[in-house]
Amino acid sequence: MSQPLPNQTQLRRDRPVCRRMLLLLFVLLAGFSLVTWRLAVIQIKESPRLAALAAQKYQRHIVLPAHRGAIKDLNGEYLAHDEDVSELYTDRTHLREIITVRHHLAAVRGVRAIELREQLDEAGTLAAYHDHVARVLSGILPLPEKELRAQIASDKPEIVLAKQVDEETAKQWGILFKAEHLFGIHLRPAVARRFPAKDRLSLVLGDTDTGNKGRWGVEKLMDAKLTGTPGEQFIERDKSGHELPAYRGQVVEPQHGNDVHLTIDMQLQDNIEAICERAWKANNARRVVIVVTEPATGTVLAMAARPHRDVSNPDVSTWTNHVIAEPYEPGSIFKVITLAAALDNNKVTPGEKIDCGNMFYEDPVRKVKLSDDEPLGMQTVKGVLVHSSNIGMYKISKRVGQDMMLDYASRFGFGSVTGIGLLGEKAGYMNTGKWSNTTYSRMPIGYEVSVTPLQMCMAYGVIANGGVLMKPRLVDRVVKATGENEITPPQPVWQVCTAKTAASLRDFLEGVVLEGTGSRAAMPEVRVGGKTGTTRRYDPEKKRYIEGSYLTSFIGMAPMEKPQVVCLVMLDDPKAESEKMIRGGRVAAPIFAEVVRETLDHLSIRNERPIKVASKGGAQ
């Protein structure tokens, strides 16, 4: 039986419908493919970027600042430390989030967000809210409303509006911001460096920069030990700006810096500062410097100078640490260096007689002239120092010669920095080239050479401790967060002279106090030794010495049985009734006695720190 033929007419009629169905199917497939491709791109390729945008909008990375370690005195008194504060900053993302801004502005105006949307477009809403924020902030910040408005509307991701906001103020601001519906203005933790020591030791402690890094002084010297490692935390906020505790990220706690303890006891330092202040005012001096060290270890016990840095008026006060940064010609206190070279190399013996003449002397070969304050005639080598004879010292120096003189001056630490580590330390000056006839006659008595007060103290420490140059020790210990102490040990530099030479020089220095120019440094209760110095002031601009202007000094040690203290007192251009009264023995020696008495009373509670000493090749 034959099959019926299809209805050709019907097929022709259905053909357009099929084509349309096929076209629709193709469009649907293409649409689903496009959506699937887009979803794949979003989920796979663009996922990190979109996640970052979401995080930027709702997730905040909070840096938990580490405290910089404190600087303390020997006994733990705070001299510098960090304090928890807050800083106020703008968040551009939140301040331009229209939905959240509209919500907060509606709350401020007491209307519903949908009503506000009908009243203001997006630009008007943002402008109105920014005006509100600026108006509130102008009531608590010392900035005009117009300036605040510009900062709030800025394109910068964030702008810090206030730094070092104390804890109580930050708490009050937080309450205010909540009541006024401020969003996009946040407080975050920060630290601020505080200096409770104020003017005390200000030129030693130094300062920090805006990033809380040491710029100079101990802050710079010990920056690596003082600096901590910041922590961090991520927090999530909802669209209203409230933190979501459930999504709070793991907290990485900050590692705070180590505490640094100086060798200086502020009780002693304050007493020395008071003595320095009185001496400065009483003598109407250009400057006064007092340095106290422990010769066996090189430990700095106190250092004071006037004028000093006034932290309340830093721009009009000095920024020069006179102890290390302003070299001067030492005068007669330098004569022990000449004697050390002569004694150590057997150029003279302590009891040998030197003809000091009748006040005036002219070298027949070099044609240089020298004078003493009085006719001294024949003197032992000890007597030359006791009576501070320029003529006798010059005759001794002729036996020493230039090379040996420079060698011993270098051994004593002159011409190079001491290594205390503070920025601005000067090395001083020594003429290491060819000497003129004047240099031959002047350097042995403390002219044509410049030193710092700290260099001079370390040099006399050599005489006090048996011939060893010590590196100055300013940091006693570093205390870690665990409580572990990292002691800074004394550091011998080298053996300068023999112990025998050092003992002879100590005997000479005691003679200066007992029977020579330093009698005003004597103390009935303790044996004292030292040397006076009076130097004409040199004007580097006019290149000449100033008539009637002097630097007076006294440097010495006590007790002489076993010296525990070396002290230098220097007064630059002190004033007196007559020029004859301006002498180291008259002006500086009594101040030295007062300082040493104060220091020895204080040292009665301190323990000795014995050390091993290494010798330097070449010392005899």
Short mmCIF file of C-alpha atoms in Angstrom, two decimals, residues 149-428:
data_model
loop_
_atom_site.label_atom_id
_atom_site.label_comp_id
_atom_site.label_asym_id
_atom_site.label_seq_id
_atom_site.Cartn_x
_atom_site.Cartn_y
_atom_site.Cartn_z
CA ARG A 149 35.36 71.23 53.42
CA ALA A 150 38.09 71.18 50.76
CA GLN A 151 39.97 68.38 52.51
CA ILE A 152 36.81 66.28 52.95
CA ALA A 153 35.97 66.61 49.24
CA SER A 154 39.57 65.97 48.15
CA ASP A 155 40.40 63.21 45.66
CA LYS A 156 43.21 61.94 47.90
CA PRO A 157 42.53 58.48 49.39
CA GLU A 158 43.00 59.89 52.87
CA ILE A 159 44.07 63.08 54.62
CA VAL A 160 45.20 63.22 58.23
CA LEU A 161 43.27 66.00 59.93
CA ALA A 162 44.72 65.74 63.45
CA LYS A 163 47.69 63.96 65.00
CA GLN A 164 48.57 63.02 68.56
CA VAL A 165 45.01 63.07 69.83
CA ASP A 166 45.09 61.96 73.46
CA GLU A 167 43.00 59.06 74.68
CA GLU A 168 40.34 61.11 76.48
CA THR A 169 39.85 63.50 73.56
CA ALA A 170 39.60 60.59 71.11
CA LYS A 171 36.90 59.02 73.28
CA GLN A 172 34.89 62.26 73.33
CA TRP A 173 35.26 62.67 69.58
CA GLY A 174 34.03 59.13 69.01
CA ILE A 175 30.84 59.89 70.93
CA LEU A 176 30.38 63.14 68.99
CA PHE A 177 30.88 61.45 65.61
CA LYS A 178 28.25 58.85 66.45
CA ALA A 179 25.76 61.46 67.62
CA GLU A 180 26.31 63.61 64.52
CA HIS A 181 26.25 60.63 62.14
CA LEU A 182 29.73 61.29 60.83
CA PHE A 183 30.90 58.59 58.46
CA GLY A 184 34.14 58.48 56.52
CA ILE A 185 36.01 60.29 59.32
CA HIS A 186 37.89 57.78 61.43
CA LEU A 187 40.27 57.60 64.40
CA ARG A 188 43.11 55.08 64.31
CA PRO A 189 45.79 54.19 66.85
CA ALA A 190 49.16 55.95 66.70
CA VAL A 191 52.06 56.77 69.00
CA ALA A 192 53.73 60.03 69.97
CA ARG A 193 57.23 60.51 71.38
CA ARG A 194 57.31 62.24 74.74
CA PHE A 195 60.36 63.72 76.49
CA PRO A 196 59.65 64.07 80.21
CA ALA A 197 63.31 65.03 80.68
CA LYS A 198 62.50 68.32 78.87
CA ASP A 199 65.68 70.47 78.87
CA ARG A 200 67.67 67.92 80.84
CA LEU A 201 70.13 66.13 78.57
CA SER A 202 68.20 67.37 75.54
CA LEU A 203 71.35 67.60 73.40
CA VAL A 204 72.29 64.05 74.36
CA LEU A 205 68.88 62.41 73.96
CA GLY A 206 68.24 63.90 70.52
CA ASP A 207 64.91 63.71 68.71
CA THR A 208 62.78 61.67 66.28
CA ASP A 209 61.29 62.53 62.90
CA THR A 210 57.64 62.39 61.85
CA GLY A 211 58.02 58.66 61.26
CA ASN A 212 59.26 58.18 64.83
CA LYS A 213 62.79 57.33 63.64
CA GLY A 214 65.82 58.72 65.42
CA ARG A 215 67.31 61.85 63.85
CA TRP A 216 70.25 62.56 66.16
CA GLY A 217 71.53 62.00 69.70
CA VAL A 218 70.88 58.72 71.49
CA GLU A 219 67.65 58.40 69.49
CA LYS A 220 69.78 58.07 66.34
CA LEU A 221 72.65 56.16 67.95
CA MET A 222 70.36 53.41 69.29
CA ASP A 223 67.67 53.57 66.62
CA ALA A 224 68.01 49.90 65.64
CA LYS A 225 67.49 48.79 69.24
CA LEU A 226 64.70 51.28 69.97
CA THR A 227 62.63 50.60 66.84
CA GLY A 228 59.89 47.99 67.10
CA THR A 229 57.91 46.04 64.46
CA PRO A 230 54.32 47.19 63.81
CA GLY A 231 51.41 44.74 63.99
CA GLU A 232 48.31 44.60 61.81
CA GLN A 233 44.65 43.68 61.71
CA PHE A 234 41.89 43.58 59.07
CA ILE A 235 38.36 44.60 60.01
CA GLU A 236 35.10 44.47 58.02
CA ARG A 237 32.47 47.22 58.06
CA ASP A 238 28.85 47.09 56.94
CA LYS A 239 27.40 49.67 54.57
CA SER A 240 26.71 51.94 57.55
CA GLY A 241 30.34 51.90 58.57
CA HIS A 242 29.90 49.72 61.66
CA GLU A 243 32.51 47.09 62.38
CA LEU A 244 31.48 43.45 61.92
CA PRO A 245 33.22 41.57 64.77
CA ALA A 246 32.44 38.20 63.17
CA TYR A 247 34.61 39.10 60.19
CA ARG A 248 37.47 40.56 62.16
CA GLY A 249 40.79 39.28 60.82
CA GLN A 250 43.54 37.74 62.83
CA VAL A 251 45.52 40.23 64.89
CA VAL A 252 49.30 40.33 64.51
CA GLU A 253 50.49 41.97 67.71
CA PRO A 254 53.19 44.66 67.40
CA GLN A 255 56.64 43.93 68.75
CA HIS A 256 57.68 46.93 70.81
CA GLY A 257 61.25 48.25 70.76
CA ASN A 258 63.86 47.67 73.45
CA ASP A 259 64.46 50.09 76.30
CA VAL A 260 67.85 51.80 76.46
CA HIS A 261 69.37 52.73 79.82
CA LEU A 262 72.07 55.39 79.84
CA THR A 263 75.06 55.41 82.17
CA ILE A 264 73.87 58.77 83.50
CA ASP A 265 72.00 58.91 86.79
CA MET A 266 69.64 61.86 86.60
CA GLN A 267 69.95 62.59 90.31
CA LEU A 268 73.64 63.30 89.81
CA GLN A 269 73.03 64.91 86.42
CA ASP A 270 70.51 67.36 87.88
CA ASN A 271 72.98 68.39 90.57
CA ILE A 272 75.74 68.92 87.99
CA GLU A 273 73.31 70.87 85.78
CA ALA A 274 72.53 73.17 88.71
CA ILE A 275 76.24 73.77 89.37
CA CYS A 276 76.79 74.47 85.66
CA GLU A 277 73.90 76.94 85.57
CA ARG A 278 75.20 78.84 88.59
CA ALA A 279 78.74 78.97 87.19
CA TRP A 280 77.47 80.24 83.84
CA LYS A 281 75.50 83.07 85.38
CA ALA A 282 77.96 83.96 88.14
CA ASN A 283 80.86 84.30 85.70
CA ASN A 284 78.83 85.76 82.83
CA ALA A 285 80.62 83.29 80.56
CA ARG A 286 80.02 82.65 76.89
CA ARG A 287 79.69 78.96 77.70
CA VAL A 288 80.40 76.53 80.53
CA VAL A 289 81.06 72.80 80.11
CA ILE A 290 81.28 70.15 82.83
CA VAL A 291 82.04 66.49 82.08
CA VAL A 292 82.37 63.71 84.65
CA THR A 293 83.61 60.23 83.75
CA GLU A 294 84.62 57.00 85.44
CA PRO A 295 88.21 56.36 84.28
CA ALA A 296 88.35 52.60 84.83
CA THR A 297 85.46 51.96 82.42
CA GLY A 298 85.17 55.13 80.34
CA THR A 299 81.65 55.55 81.66
CA VAL A 300 80.11 59.00 81.27
CA LEU A 301 78.56 59.87 84.63
CA ALA A 302 77.34 63.36 83.77
CA MET A 303 77.73 65.99 81.07
CA ALA A 304 76.31 69.49 81.29
CA ALA A 305 76.76 72.63 79.25
CA ARG A 306 75.40 76.13 79.07
CA PRO A 307 73.90 77.46 76.94
CA HIS A 308 71.88 74.35 76.18
CA ARG A 309 68.84 73.45 74.09
CA ASP A 310 65.57 74.90 75.33
CA VAL A 311 62.95 72.46 74.04
CA SER A 312 60.24 75.10 74.39
CA ASN A 313 62.24 77.51 72.18
CA PRO A 314 64.37 75.24 69.98
CA ASP A 315 64.84 77.78 67.21
CA VAL A 316 66.43 80.41 69.45
CA SER A 317 68.50 78.09 71.63
CA THR A 318 71.71 76.27 70.81
CA TRP A 319 71.77 72.98 68.92
CA THR A 320 75.48 72.47 69.60
CA ASN A 321 76.52 69.85 72.11
CA HIS A 322 79.55 71.68 73.53
CA VAL A 323 80.89 68.47 75.10
CA ILE A 324 81.65 66.88 71.73
CA ALA A 325 81.09 69.41 68.96
CA GLU A 326 83.05 72.59 69.72
CA PRO A 327 86.82 72.02 69.94
CA TYR A 328 89.02 74.60 71.65
CA GLU A 329 92.69 75.17 72.46
CA PRO A 330 93.18 73.48 75.85
CA GLY A 331 96.25 75.35 77.07
CA SER A 332 98.19 74.04 80.05
CA ILE A 333 95.98 71.02 80.73
CA PHE A 334 97.54 69.57 77.56
CA LYS A 335 101.02 69.62 79.13
CA VAL A 336 100.55 66.13 80.61
CA ILE A 337 100.66 64.73 77.06
CA THR A 338 104.11 66.22 76.54
CA LEU A 339 105.27 64.83 79.88
CA ALA A 340 103.81 61.37 79.15
CA ALA A 341 105.83 61.14 75.93
CA ALA A 342 109.00 62.32 77.69
CA LEU A 343 108.66 60.03 80.73
CA ASP A 344 107.56 56.98 78.74
CA ASN A 345 110.58 57.21 76.46
CA ASN A 346 113.10 58.12 79.18
CA LYS A 347 113.72 61.58 77.77
CA VAL A 348 113.46 62.93 81.34
CA THR A 349 113.18 61.52 84.84
CA PRO A 350 110.75 62.83 87.49
CA GLY A 351 113.49 64.27 89.69
CA GLU A 352 115.59 65.79 86.92
CA LYS A 353 116.13 69.54 87.14
CA ILE A 354 115.01 71.86 84.34
CA ASP A 355 116.07 75.50 84.13
CA CYS A 356 112.86 77.52 83.82
CA GLY A 357 114.75 80.81 83.82
CA ASN A 358 113.62 84.22 84.98
CA MET A 359 110.07 84.50 83.51
CA PHE A 360 111.19 85.17 79.93
CA TYR A 361 112.94 82.97 77.41
CA GLU A 362 113.89 83.10 73.73
CA ASP A 363 115.12 80.01 71.93
CA PRO A 364 118.50 80.88 70.39
CA VAL A 365 117.87 78.67 67.33
CA ARG A 366 114.15 78.85 66.62
CA LYS A 367 113.88 82.43 67.90
CA VAL A 368 110.57 81.68 69.63
CA LYS A 369 109.65 83.53 72.83
CA LEU A 370 107.96 82.13 75.92
CA SER A 371 107.11 83.50 79.33
CA ASP A 372 105.89 82.35 82.76
CA ASP A 373 103.76 84.17 85.32
CA GLU A 374 106.69 84.28 87.76
CA PRO A 375 110.44 83.50 87.91
CA LEU A 376 110.75 79.77 88.61
CA GLY A 377 114.47 79.10 88.19
CA MET A 378 115.53 75.47 88.50
CA GLN A 379 112.59 73.06 88.82
CA THR A 380 112.25 69.31 88.85
CA VAL A 381 110.20 67.82 86.02
CA LYS A 382 107.38 67.52 88.52
CA GLY A 383 107.85 71.16 89.47
CA VAL A 384 107.54 72.21 85.83
CA LEU A 385 103.99 70.84 85.82
CA VAL A 386 103.16 71.88 89.38
CA HIS A 387 103.97 75.51 88.60
CA SER A 388 102.83 75.24 84.96
CA SER A 389 106.05 76.54 83.46
CA ASN A 390 105.78 77.17 79.72
CA ILE A 391 109.55 77.58 79.47
CA GLY A 392 110.31 74.31 81.24
CA MET A 393 107.72 72.39 79.23
CA TYR A 394 109.14 73.72 75.96
CA LYS A 395 112.63 72.56 76.92
CA ILE A 396 111.27 69.10 77.71
CA SER A 397 109.37 69.00 74.41
CA LYS A 398 112.59 69.65 72.47
CA ARG A 399 113.82 66.27 73.67
CA VAL A 400 110.57 64.62 72.57
CA GLY A 401 110.46 65.99 69.03
CA GLN A 402 107.61 66.31 66.54
CA ASP A 403 107.10 62.67 65.60
CA MET A 404 106.96 61.39 69.16
CA MET A 405 104.77 64.29 70.25
CA LEU A 406 102.24 63.61 67.50
CA ASP A 407 102.39 59.87 68.20
CA TYR A 408 101.49 60.31 71.88
CA ALA A 409 98.86 62.94 71.21
CA SER A 410 97.25 60.46 68.82
CA ARG A 411 97.54 57.64 71.37
CA PHE A 412 95.72 59.78 73.91
CA GLY A 413 92.87 60.13 71.42
CA PHE A 414 93.42 63.59 70.00
CA GLY A 415 92.84 64.20 66.31
CA SER A 416 90.09 61.57 66.06
CA VAL A 417 86.59 61.17 67.45
CA THR A 418 86.18 59.33 70.72
CA GLY A 419 83.64 56.84 69.38
CA ILE A 420 80.82 57.88 71.68
CA GLY A 421 78.62 57.63 68.58
CA LEU A 422 76.65 60.87 68.82
CA LEU A 423 76.16 62.83 65.63
CA GLY A 424 78.11 66.07 65.38
CA GLU A 425 81.18 64.91 67.29
CA LYS A 426 84.33 66.70 66.11
CA ALA A 427 87.80 65.20 65.97
CA GLY A 428 89.58 68.43 66.83
#
